[in-house]
Short mmCIF file of C-alpha atoms in Angstrom, two decimals:
data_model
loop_
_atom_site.label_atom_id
_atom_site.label_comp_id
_atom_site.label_asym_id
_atom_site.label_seq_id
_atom_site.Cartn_x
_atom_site.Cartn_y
_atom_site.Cartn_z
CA UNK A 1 -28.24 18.91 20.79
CA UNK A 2 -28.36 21.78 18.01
CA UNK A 3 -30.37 24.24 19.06
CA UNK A 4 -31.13 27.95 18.29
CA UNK A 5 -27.62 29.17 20.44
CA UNK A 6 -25.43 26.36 18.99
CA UNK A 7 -26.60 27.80 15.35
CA UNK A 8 -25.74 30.68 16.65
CA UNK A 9 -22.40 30.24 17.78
CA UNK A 10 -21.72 28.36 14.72
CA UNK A 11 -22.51 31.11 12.42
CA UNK A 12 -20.78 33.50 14.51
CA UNK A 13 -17.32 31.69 14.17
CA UNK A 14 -17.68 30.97 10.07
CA UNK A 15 -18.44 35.00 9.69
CA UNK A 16 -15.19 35.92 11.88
CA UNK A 17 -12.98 33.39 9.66
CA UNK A 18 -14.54 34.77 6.49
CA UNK A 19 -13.45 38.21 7.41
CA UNK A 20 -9.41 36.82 8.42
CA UNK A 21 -7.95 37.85 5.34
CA UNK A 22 -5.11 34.55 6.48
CA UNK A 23 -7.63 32.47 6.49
CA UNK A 24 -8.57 33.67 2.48
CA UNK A 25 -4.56 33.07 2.14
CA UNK A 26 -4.37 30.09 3.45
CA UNK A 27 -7.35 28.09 1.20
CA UNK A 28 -5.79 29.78 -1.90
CA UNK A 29 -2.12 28.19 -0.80
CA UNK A 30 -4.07 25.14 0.32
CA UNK A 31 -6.13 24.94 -2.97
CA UNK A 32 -2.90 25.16 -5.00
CA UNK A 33 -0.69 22.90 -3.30
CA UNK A 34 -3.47 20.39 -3.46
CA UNK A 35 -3.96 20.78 -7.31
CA UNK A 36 -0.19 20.72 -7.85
CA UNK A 37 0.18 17.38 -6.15
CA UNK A 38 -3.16 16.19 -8.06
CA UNK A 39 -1.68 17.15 -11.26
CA UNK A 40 1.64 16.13 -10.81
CA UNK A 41 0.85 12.80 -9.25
CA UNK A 42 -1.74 12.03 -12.39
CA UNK A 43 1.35 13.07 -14.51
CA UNK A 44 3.26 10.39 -12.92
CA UNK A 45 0.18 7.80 -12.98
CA UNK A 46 -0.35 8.65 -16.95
CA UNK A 47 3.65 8.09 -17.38
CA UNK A 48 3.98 5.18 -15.90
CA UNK A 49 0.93 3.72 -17.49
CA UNK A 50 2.03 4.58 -21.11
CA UNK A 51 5.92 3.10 -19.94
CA UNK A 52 4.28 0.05 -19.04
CA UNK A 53 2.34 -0.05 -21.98
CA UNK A 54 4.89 0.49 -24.54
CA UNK A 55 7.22 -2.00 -22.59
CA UNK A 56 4.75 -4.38 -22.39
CA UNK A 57 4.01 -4.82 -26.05
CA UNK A 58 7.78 -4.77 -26.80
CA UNK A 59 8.73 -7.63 -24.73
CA UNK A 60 5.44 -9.53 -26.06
CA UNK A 61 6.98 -8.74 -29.79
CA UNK A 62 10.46 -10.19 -28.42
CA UNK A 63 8.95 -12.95 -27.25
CA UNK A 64 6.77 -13.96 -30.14
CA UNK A 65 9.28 -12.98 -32.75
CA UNK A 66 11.77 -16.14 -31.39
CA UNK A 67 13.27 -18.25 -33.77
CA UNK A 68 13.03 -21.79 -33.86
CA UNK A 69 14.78 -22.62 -30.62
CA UNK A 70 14.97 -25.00 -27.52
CA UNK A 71 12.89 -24.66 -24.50
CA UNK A 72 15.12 -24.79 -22.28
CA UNK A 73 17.03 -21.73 -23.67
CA UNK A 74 13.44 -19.93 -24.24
CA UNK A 75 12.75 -20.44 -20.67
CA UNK A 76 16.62 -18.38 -19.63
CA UNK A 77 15.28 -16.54 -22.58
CA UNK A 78 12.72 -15.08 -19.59
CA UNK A 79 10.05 -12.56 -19.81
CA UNK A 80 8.59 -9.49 -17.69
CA UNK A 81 5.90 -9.40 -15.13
CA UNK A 82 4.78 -5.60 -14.97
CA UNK A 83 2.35 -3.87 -12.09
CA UNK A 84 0.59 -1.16 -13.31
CA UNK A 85 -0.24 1.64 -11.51
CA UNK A 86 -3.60 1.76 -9.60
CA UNK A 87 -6.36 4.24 -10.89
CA UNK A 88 -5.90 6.31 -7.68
CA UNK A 89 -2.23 5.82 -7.08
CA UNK A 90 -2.27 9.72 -7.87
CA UNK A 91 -3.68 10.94 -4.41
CA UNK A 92 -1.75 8.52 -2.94
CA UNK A 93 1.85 7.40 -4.00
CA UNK A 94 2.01 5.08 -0.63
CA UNK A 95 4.94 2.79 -1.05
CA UNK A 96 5.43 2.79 -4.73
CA UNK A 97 8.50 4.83 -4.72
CA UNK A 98 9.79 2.20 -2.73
CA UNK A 99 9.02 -0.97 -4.18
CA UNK A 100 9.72 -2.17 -8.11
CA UNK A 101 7.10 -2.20 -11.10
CA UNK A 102 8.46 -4.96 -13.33
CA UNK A 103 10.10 -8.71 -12.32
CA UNK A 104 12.02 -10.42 -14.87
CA UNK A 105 11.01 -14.13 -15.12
CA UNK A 106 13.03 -16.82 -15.94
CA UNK A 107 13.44 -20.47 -14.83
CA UNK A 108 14.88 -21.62 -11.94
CA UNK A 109 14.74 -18.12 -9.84
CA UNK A 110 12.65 -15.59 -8.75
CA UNK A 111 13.74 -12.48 -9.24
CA UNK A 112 12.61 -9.14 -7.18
CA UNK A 113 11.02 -6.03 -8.24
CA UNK A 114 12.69 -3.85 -10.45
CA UNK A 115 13.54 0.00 -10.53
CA UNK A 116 13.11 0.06 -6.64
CA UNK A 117 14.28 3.75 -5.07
CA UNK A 118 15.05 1.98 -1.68
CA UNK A 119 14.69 -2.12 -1.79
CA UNK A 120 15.44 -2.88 1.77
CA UNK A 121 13.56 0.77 3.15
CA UNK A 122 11.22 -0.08 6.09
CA UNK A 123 7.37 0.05 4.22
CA UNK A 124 5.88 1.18 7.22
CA UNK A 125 7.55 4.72 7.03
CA UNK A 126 5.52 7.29 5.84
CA UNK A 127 7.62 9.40 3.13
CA UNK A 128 7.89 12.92 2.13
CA UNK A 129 6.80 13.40 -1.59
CA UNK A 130 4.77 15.77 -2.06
CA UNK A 131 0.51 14.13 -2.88
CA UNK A 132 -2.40 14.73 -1.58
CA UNK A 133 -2.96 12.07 0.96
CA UNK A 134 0.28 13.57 3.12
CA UNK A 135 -0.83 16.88 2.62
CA UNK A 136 -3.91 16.26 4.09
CA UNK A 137 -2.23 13.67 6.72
CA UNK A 138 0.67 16.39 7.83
CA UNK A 139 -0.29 19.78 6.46
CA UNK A 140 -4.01 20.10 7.03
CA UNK A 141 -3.92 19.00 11.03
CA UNK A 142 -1.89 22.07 11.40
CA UNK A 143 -3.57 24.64 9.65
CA UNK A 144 -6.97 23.26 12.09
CA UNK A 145 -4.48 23.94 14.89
CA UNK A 146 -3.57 27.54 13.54
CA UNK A 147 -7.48 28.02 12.86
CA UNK A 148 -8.73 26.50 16.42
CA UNK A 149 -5.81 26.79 19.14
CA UNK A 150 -7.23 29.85 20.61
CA UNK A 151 -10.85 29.20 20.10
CA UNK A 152 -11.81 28.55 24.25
CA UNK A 153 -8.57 29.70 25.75
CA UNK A 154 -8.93 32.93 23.64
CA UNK A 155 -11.99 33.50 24.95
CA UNK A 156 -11.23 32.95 28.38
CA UNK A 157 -8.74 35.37 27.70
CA UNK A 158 -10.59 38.05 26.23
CA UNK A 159 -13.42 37.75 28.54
CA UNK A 160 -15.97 36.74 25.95
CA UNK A 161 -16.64 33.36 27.54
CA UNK A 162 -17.50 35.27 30.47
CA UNK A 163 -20.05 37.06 28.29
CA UNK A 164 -21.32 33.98 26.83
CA UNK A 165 -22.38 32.19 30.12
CA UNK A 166 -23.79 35.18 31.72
CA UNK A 167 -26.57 35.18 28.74
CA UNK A 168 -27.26 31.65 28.64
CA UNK A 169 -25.13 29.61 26.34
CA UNK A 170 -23.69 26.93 28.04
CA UNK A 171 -20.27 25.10 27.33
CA UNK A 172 -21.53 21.90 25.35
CA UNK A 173 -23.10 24.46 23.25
CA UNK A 174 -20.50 26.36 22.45
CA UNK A 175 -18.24 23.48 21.89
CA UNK A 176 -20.77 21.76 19.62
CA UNK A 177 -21.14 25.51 17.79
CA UNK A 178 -17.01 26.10 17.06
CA UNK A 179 -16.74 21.77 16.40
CA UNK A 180 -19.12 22.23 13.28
CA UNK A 181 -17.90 25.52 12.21
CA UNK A 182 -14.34 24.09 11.65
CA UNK A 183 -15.40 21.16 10.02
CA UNK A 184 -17.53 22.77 7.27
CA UNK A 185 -14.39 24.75 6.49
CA UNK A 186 -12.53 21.32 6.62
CA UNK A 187 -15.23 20.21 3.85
CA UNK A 188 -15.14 23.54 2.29
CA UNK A 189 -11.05 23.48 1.87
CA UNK A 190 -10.95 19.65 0.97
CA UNK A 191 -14.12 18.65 -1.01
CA UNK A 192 -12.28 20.74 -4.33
CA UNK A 193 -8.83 18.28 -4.06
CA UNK A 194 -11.70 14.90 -4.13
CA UNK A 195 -13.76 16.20 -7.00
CA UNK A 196 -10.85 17.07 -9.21
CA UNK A 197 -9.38 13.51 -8.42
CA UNK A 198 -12.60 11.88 -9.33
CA UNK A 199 -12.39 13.94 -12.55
CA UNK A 200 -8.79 12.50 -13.15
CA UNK A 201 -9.75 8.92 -11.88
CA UNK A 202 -13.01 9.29 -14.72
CA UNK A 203 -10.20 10.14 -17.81
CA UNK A 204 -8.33 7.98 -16.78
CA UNK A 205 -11.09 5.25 -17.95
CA UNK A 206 -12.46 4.22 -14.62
CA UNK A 207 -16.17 4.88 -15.32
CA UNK A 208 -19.15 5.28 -12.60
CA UNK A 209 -19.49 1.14 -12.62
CA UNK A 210 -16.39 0.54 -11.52
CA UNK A 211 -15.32 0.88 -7.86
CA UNK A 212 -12.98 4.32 -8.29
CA UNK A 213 -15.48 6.27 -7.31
CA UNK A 214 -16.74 4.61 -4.23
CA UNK A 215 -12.92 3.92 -3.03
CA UNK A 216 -12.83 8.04 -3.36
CA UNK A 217 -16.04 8.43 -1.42
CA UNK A 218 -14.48 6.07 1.48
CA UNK A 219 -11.14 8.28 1.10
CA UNK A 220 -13.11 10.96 1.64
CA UNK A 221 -15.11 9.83 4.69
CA UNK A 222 -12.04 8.88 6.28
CA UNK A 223 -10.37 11.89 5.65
CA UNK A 224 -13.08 13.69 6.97
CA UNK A 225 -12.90 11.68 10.61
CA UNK A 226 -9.49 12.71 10.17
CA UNK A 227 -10.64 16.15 10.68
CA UNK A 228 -13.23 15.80 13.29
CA UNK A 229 -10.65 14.55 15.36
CA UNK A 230 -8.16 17.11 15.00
CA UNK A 231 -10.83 19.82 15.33
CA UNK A 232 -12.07 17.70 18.70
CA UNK A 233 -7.97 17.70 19.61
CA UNK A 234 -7.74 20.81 18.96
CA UNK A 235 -11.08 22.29 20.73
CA UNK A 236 -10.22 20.09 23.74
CA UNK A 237 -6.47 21.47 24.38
CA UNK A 238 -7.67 25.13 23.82
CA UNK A 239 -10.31 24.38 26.72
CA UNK A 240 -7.75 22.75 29.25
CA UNK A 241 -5.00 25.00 28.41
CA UNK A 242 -5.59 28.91 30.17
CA UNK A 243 -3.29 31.04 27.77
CA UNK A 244 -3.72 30.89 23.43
CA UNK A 245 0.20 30.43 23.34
CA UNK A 246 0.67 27.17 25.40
CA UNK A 247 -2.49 26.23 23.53
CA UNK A 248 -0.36 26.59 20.22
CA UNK A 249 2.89 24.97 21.90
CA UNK A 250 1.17 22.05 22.95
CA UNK A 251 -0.83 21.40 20.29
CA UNK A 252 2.01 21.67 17.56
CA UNK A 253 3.70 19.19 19.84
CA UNK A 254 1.66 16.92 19.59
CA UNK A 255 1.37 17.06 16.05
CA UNK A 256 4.94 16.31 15.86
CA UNK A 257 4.57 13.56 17.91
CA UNK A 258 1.42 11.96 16.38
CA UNK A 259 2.56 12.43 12.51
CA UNK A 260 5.93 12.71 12.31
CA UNK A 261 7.85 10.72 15.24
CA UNK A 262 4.96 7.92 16.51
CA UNK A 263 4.97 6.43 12.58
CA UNK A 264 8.88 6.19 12.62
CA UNK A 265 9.52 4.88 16.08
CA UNK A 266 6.55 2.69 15.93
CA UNK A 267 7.99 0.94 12.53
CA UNK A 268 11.62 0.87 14.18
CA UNK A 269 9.78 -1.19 17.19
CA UNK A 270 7.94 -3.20 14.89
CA UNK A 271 10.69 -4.33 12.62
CA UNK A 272 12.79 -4.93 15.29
CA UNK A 273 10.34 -6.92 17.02
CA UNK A 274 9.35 -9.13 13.85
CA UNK A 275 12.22 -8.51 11.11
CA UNK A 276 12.40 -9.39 8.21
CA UNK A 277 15.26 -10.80 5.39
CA UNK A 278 16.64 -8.18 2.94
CA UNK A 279 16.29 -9.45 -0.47
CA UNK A 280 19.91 -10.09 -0.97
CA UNK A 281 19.98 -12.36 2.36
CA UNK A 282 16.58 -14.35 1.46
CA UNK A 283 17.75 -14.81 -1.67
CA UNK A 284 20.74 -16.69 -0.42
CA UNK A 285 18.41 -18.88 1.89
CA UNK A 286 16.64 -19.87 -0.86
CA UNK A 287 19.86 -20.73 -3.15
CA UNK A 288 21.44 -22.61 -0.05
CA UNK A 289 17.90 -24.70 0.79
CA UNK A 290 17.97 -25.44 -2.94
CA UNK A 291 21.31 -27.03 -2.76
CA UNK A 292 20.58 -29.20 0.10
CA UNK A 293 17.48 -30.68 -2.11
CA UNK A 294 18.94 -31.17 -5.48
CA UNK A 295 20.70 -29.73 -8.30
CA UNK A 296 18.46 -31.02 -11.48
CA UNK A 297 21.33 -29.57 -13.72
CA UNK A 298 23.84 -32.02 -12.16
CA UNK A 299 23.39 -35.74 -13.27
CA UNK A 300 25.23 -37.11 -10.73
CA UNK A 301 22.98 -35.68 -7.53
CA UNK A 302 21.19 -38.09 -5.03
CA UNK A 303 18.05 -36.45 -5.11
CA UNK A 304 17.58 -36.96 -8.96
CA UNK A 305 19.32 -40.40 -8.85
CA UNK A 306 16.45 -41.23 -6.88
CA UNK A 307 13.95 -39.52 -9.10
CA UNK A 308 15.70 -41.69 -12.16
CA UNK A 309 15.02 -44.96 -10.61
CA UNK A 310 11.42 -44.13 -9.42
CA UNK A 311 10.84 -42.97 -13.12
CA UNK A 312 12.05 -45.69 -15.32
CA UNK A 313 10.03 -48.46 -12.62
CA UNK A 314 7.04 -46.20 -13.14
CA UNK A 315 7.67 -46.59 -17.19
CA UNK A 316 8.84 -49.84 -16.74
CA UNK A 317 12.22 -50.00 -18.47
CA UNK A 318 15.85 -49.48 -17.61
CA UNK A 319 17.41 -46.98 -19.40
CA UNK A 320 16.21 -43.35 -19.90
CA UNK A 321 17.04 -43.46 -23.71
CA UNK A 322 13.87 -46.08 -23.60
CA UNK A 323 11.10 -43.72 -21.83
CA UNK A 324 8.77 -42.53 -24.19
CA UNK A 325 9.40 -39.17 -23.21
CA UNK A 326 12.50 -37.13 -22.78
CA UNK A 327 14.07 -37.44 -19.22
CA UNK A 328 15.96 -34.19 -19.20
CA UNK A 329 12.62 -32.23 -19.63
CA UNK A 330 10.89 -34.54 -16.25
CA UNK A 331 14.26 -33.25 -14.34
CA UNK A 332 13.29 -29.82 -15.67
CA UNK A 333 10.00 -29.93 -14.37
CA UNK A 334 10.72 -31.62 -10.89
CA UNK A 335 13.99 -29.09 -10.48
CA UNK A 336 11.51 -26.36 -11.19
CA UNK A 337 8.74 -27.57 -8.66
CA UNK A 338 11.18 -27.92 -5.88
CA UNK A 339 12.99 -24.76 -6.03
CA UNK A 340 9.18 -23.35 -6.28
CA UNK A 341 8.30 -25.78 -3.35
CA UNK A 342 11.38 -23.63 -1.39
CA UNK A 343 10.66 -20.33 -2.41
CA UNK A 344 7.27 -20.72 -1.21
CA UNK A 345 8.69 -21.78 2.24
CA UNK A 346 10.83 -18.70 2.70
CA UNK A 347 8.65 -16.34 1.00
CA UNK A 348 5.33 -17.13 2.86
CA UNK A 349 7.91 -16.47 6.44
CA UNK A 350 8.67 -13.28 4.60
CA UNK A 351 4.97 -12.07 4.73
CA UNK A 352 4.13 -13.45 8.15
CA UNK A 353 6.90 -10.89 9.54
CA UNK A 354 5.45 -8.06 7.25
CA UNK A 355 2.08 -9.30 9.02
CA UNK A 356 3.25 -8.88 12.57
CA UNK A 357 4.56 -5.55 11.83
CA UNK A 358 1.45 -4.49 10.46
CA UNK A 359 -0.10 -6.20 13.73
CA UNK A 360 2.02 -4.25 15.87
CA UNK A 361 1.21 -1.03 14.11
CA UNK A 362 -2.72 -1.39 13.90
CA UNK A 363 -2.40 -1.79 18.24
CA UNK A 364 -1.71 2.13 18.34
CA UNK A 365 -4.63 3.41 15.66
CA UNK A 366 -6.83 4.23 19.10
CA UNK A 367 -3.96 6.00 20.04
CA UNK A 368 -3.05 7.64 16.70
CA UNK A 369 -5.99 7.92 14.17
CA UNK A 370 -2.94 9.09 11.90
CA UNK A 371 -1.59 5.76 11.46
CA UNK A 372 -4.98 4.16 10.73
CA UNK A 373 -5.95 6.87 8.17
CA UNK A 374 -2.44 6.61 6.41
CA UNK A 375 -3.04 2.70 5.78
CA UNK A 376 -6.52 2.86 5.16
CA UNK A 377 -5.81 5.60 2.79
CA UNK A 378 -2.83 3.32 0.80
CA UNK A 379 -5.33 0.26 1.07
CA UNK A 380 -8.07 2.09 -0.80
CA UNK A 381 -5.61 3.44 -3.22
CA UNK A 382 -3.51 -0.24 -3.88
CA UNK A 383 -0.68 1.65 -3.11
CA UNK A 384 0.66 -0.78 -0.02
CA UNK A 385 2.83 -3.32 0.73
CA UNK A 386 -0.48 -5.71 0.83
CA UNK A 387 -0.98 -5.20 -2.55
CA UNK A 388 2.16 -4.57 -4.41
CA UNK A 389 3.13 -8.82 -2.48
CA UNK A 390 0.43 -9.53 -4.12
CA UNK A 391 1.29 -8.48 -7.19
CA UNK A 392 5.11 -10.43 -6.79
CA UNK A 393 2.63 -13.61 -5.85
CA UNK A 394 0.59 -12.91 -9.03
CA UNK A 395 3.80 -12.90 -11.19
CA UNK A 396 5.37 -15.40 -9.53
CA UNK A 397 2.28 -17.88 -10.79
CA UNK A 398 2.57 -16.80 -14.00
CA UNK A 399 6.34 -16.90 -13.85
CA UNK A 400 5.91 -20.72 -12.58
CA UNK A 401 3.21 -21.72 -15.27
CA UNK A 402 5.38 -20.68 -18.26
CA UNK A 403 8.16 -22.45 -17.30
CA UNK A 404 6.61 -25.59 -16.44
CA UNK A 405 4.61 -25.08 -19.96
CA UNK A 406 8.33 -24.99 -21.53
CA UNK A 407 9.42 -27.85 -19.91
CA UNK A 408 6.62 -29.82 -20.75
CA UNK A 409 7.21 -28.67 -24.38
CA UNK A 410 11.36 -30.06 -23.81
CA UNK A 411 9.57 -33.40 -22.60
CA UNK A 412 7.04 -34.10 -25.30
CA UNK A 413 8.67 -32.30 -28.14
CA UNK A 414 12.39 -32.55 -27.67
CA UNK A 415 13.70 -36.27 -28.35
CA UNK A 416 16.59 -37.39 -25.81
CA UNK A 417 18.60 -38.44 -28.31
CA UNK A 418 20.71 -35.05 -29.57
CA UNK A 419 18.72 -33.19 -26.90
CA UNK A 420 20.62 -29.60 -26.87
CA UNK A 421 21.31 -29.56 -30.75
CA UNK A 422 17.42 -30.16 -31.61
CA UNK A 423 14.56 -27.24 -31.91
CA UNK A 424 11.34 -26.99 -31.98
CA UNK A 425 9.05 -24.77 -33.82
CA UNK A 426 8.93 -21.12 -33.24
CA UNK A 427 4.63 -21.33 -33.35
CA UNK A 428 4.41 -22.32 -29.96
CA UNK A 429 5.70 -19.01 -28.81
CA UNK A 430 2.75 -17.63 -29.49
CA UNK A 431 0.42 -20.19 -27.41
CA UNK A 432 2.09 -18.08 -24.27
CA UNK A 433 -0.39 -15.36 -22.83
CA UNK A 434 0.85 -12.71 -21.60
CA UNK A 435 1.22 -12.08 -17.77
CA UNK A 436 -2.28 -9.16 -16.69
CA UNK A 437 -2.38 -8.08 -13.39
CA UNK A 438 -5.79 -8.56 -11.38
CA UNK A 439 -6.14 -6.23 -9.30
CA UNK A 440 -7.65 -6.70 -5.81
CA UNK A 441 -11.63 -5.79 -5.07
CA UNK A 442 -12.49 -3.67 -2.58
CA UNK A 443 -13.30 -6.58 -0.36
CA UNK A 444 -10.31 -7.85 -0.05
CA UNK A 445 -8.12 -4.27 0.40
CA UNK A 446 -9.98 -3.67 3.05
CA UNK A 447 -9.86 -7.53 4.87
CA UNK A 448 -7.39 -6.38 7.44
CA UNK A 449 -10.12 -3.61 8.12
CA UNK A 450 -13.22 -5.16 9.26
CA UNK A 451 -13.76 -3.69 12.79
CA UNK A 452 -9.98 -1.73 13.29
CA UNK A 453 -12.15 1.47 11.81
CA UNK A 454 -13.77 1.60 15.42
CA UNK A 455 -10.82 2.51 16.40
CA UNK A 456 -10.00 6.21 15.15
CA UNK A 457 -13.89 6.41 15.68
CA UNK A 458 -13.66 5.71 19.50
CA UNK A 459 -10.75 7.87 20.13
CA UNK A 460 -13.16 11.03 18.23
CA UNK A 461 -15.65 9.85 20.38
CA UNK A 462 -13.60 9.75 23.38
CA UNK A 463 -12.34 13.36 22.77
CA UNK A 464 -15.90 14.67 22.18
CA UNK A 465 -17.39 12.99 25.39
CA UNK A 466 -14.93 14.58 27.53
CA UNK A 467 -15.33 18.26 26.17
CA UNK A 468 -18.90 17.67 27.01
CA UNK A 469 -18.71 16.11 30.08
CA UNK A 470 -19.68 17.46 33.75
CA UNK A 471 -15.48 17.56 34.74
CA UNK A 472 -15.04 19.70 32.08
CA UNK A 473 -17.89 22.16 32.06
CA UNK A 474 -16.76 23.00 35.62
CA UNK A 475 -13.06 22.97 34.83
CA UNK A 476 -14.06 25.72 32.19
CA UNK A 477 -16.48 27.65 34.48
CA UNK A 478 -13.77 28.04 37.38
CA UNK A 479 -11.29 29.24 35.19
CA UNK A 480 -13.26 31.53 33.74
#
């Protein structure tokens, strides 16, 4: 397919770019604004990291510096659950913005993210700081539309093409000249923005046997089909379209309408199709559900009457005061596992609706290879709602494990007798581990990703099959 005229053709159109003194402009601008957002985003990454850090080890001295005190009131004592920030959260912010970093836990609820910009904002929006992964999602598309829009119809224009057929060189090669022309530049104005980030993932003490790297070269690859089909968009409208300007009209147009209005009406549809609680209302369901199950603070409820009778026939006696262990810290435990039991329930509904959105979205990345790239690009980076829920399920574990670790310590330490007056030694604060995030492996952030990649690569394909197809050949030729 390359041959002697598409080299050509191709060296012909990187020689008349080099000479455009805009295009010289625009990879300086291009170059900067990518560092800046680099830079600034790594600034962000390295602040939040130390915050965490520093908050972290406080609330770990807090908890560990405790008197001697009751269970019960170290478990309302609480603790926090912090998500630190991925190692290439800096190229992509995705939705962390959006969501919380820390969860206070404490017994008997499960609290939501902290420090949240916009708690009940629709995840599925794409937002408008300012990183490298929507510069090269919004910006970049247009500048291959301001480099390509007249590259066929301007020649039809000018006569050239005329030129061009009369010696020989026929359509597919010109097409396959111009396509790989404008994506070296695309590699040529990019490749700078992923080798600085892989010098700022590196300090930042990923090292070459961790995944960082390889998650950049993916980013990268992606990004780079991102390209190809914007150049193949771009190639293909300047070939239907007869005059440079409608070229540039219609092409801008549909930029608008693939980045900037698809994503927004697409996520309106979807959560409207499949919606979801607010936090405020599923917080309610949850308090309301508990209350139809039992109250284990109120000794009078049927639910833990019940529990009282199957307990003392399991211990064989008839009065709590003569179980070997303390009753109030068994209704601790079972009031605990319930209202987990609940939260589950609701919270598990909760993700299925965040699922069918997602479903919804992933029907349109044929369509729009934007939306695929933008998701991709967040999964890659941990930056999206997949990850940060489960982070919140993470926490919530841990959350659930300490408390039922403290009410274990009420029932085998604490004597029923004088419960609330007695204590128990402060060293068993420090048998509690701290809660660590485990991050996700590249296996499973890309699950939802196993064949939906075809996708964006079929709709390239589909856009370079028809510039070099018979219809359009002759389309060209009579309109030349």
């Amino acid at each position: 397919m390359i041959n002697s005229k598409t080299i050509k053709i191709f060296r012909h159109e990187l020689a008349s770019k080099r000479k455009s003194p805009v295009l010289w402009l625009l990879f300086i601008m291009i170059q900067l604004l990518l560092a800046i957002a680099l830079f600034t985003g790594y600034q962000q990454y390295q602040h939040s990291t130390q915050t965490q850090q520093n908050a972290q080890a406080l609330v770990e001295q807090q908890w560990q510096a405790q008197p001697d005190r009751h269970p019960h009131r170290v478990a309302h004592f609480g603790h926090f659950a912090f998500r630190p920030p991925s190692a290439l959260s800096f190229f992509d912010l995705g939705i962390n913005t959006w969501v919380g970093d820390s969860i206070f836990l404490e017994a008997h609820k499960q609290n939501s993210a902290n420090f949240t910009d916009d708690l009940d904002g629709g995840t599925l929006l794409r937002f408008s700081e300012l990183s490298t992964a929507n510069i090269l999602l919004t910006i970049w598309p247009l500048l291959i539309v301001a480099l390509g829009f007249a590259s066929i119809s301007g020649e039809k224009n000018s006569g050239t093409l005329r030129q061009l057929m009369s010696m020989g060189v026929s359509f597919r090669d010109l097409i396959i000249g111009k396509s790989l022309s404008y994506l070296l530049l695309s590699v040529i104005f990019i490749i700078p923005a992923f080798a600085f980030a892989l010098v700022l993932a590196l300090s930042s003490g990923a090292d070459l046997t961790t995944e960082s790297p390889l998650r950049l070269a993916l980013l990268f690859g992606i990004y780079l089909l991102y390209c190809l089909f914007w150049t193949g968009l771009t190639l293909f409208v300047s070939s239907v379209v007869k005059a440079p300007k409608q070229s540039l009209v219609l092409l801008t147009s549909i930029w608008f309408i693939l980045t900037i209005l698809m994503p927004r009406v697409l996520a309106e549809f979807a959560h409207n199709q499949h919606p979801h609680q607010k936090r405020n209302d599923f917080e309610l369901a949850v308090k309301l559900d508990n209350r139809k199950v039992g109250n284990s603070h109120n000794p009078n409820d049927p639910y833990f009457n019940q529990f009282r009778e199957q307990t003392l026939k399991q211990y064989g006696v008839d009065k709590v005061e003569d179980l070997p262990i303390n009753y109030r810290g068994l209704v601790m435990q079972e009031g605990e596992r319930l209202n987990a039991q609940i939260y589950r329930k609701h919270y598990d509904q909760q993700i299925a609706q965040f699922d069918a959105q997602q479903a919804f979205i992933s029907k349109f990345y044929w369509l729009n290879p934007y939306l695929f790239v933008r998701d991709f690009s967040m999964a890659l980076t941990r930056t999206d709602t997949k990850h940060f829920l489960d982070f919140e399920q993470q926490a919530e574990a841990h959350r659930y494990a300490r408390i039922q670790k403290l009410n274990e310590l009420h029932t085998h330490q604490v004597n029923h007798h004088n419960d609330r007056a007695q204590r128990i030694d402060k060293s068993y604060w420090q048998e509690f581990e701290p809660f660590s995030y485990s991050a996700p492996n590249l296996q499973w952030s890309l699950r939802d990703f196993s064949w939906t990649w075809l996708l964006p690569t079929f709709a390239v394909l589909i856009i370079f099959l028809s510039l070099n197809s018979p219809l359009m050949q002759r389309r060209v030729y009579a309109s030349v």
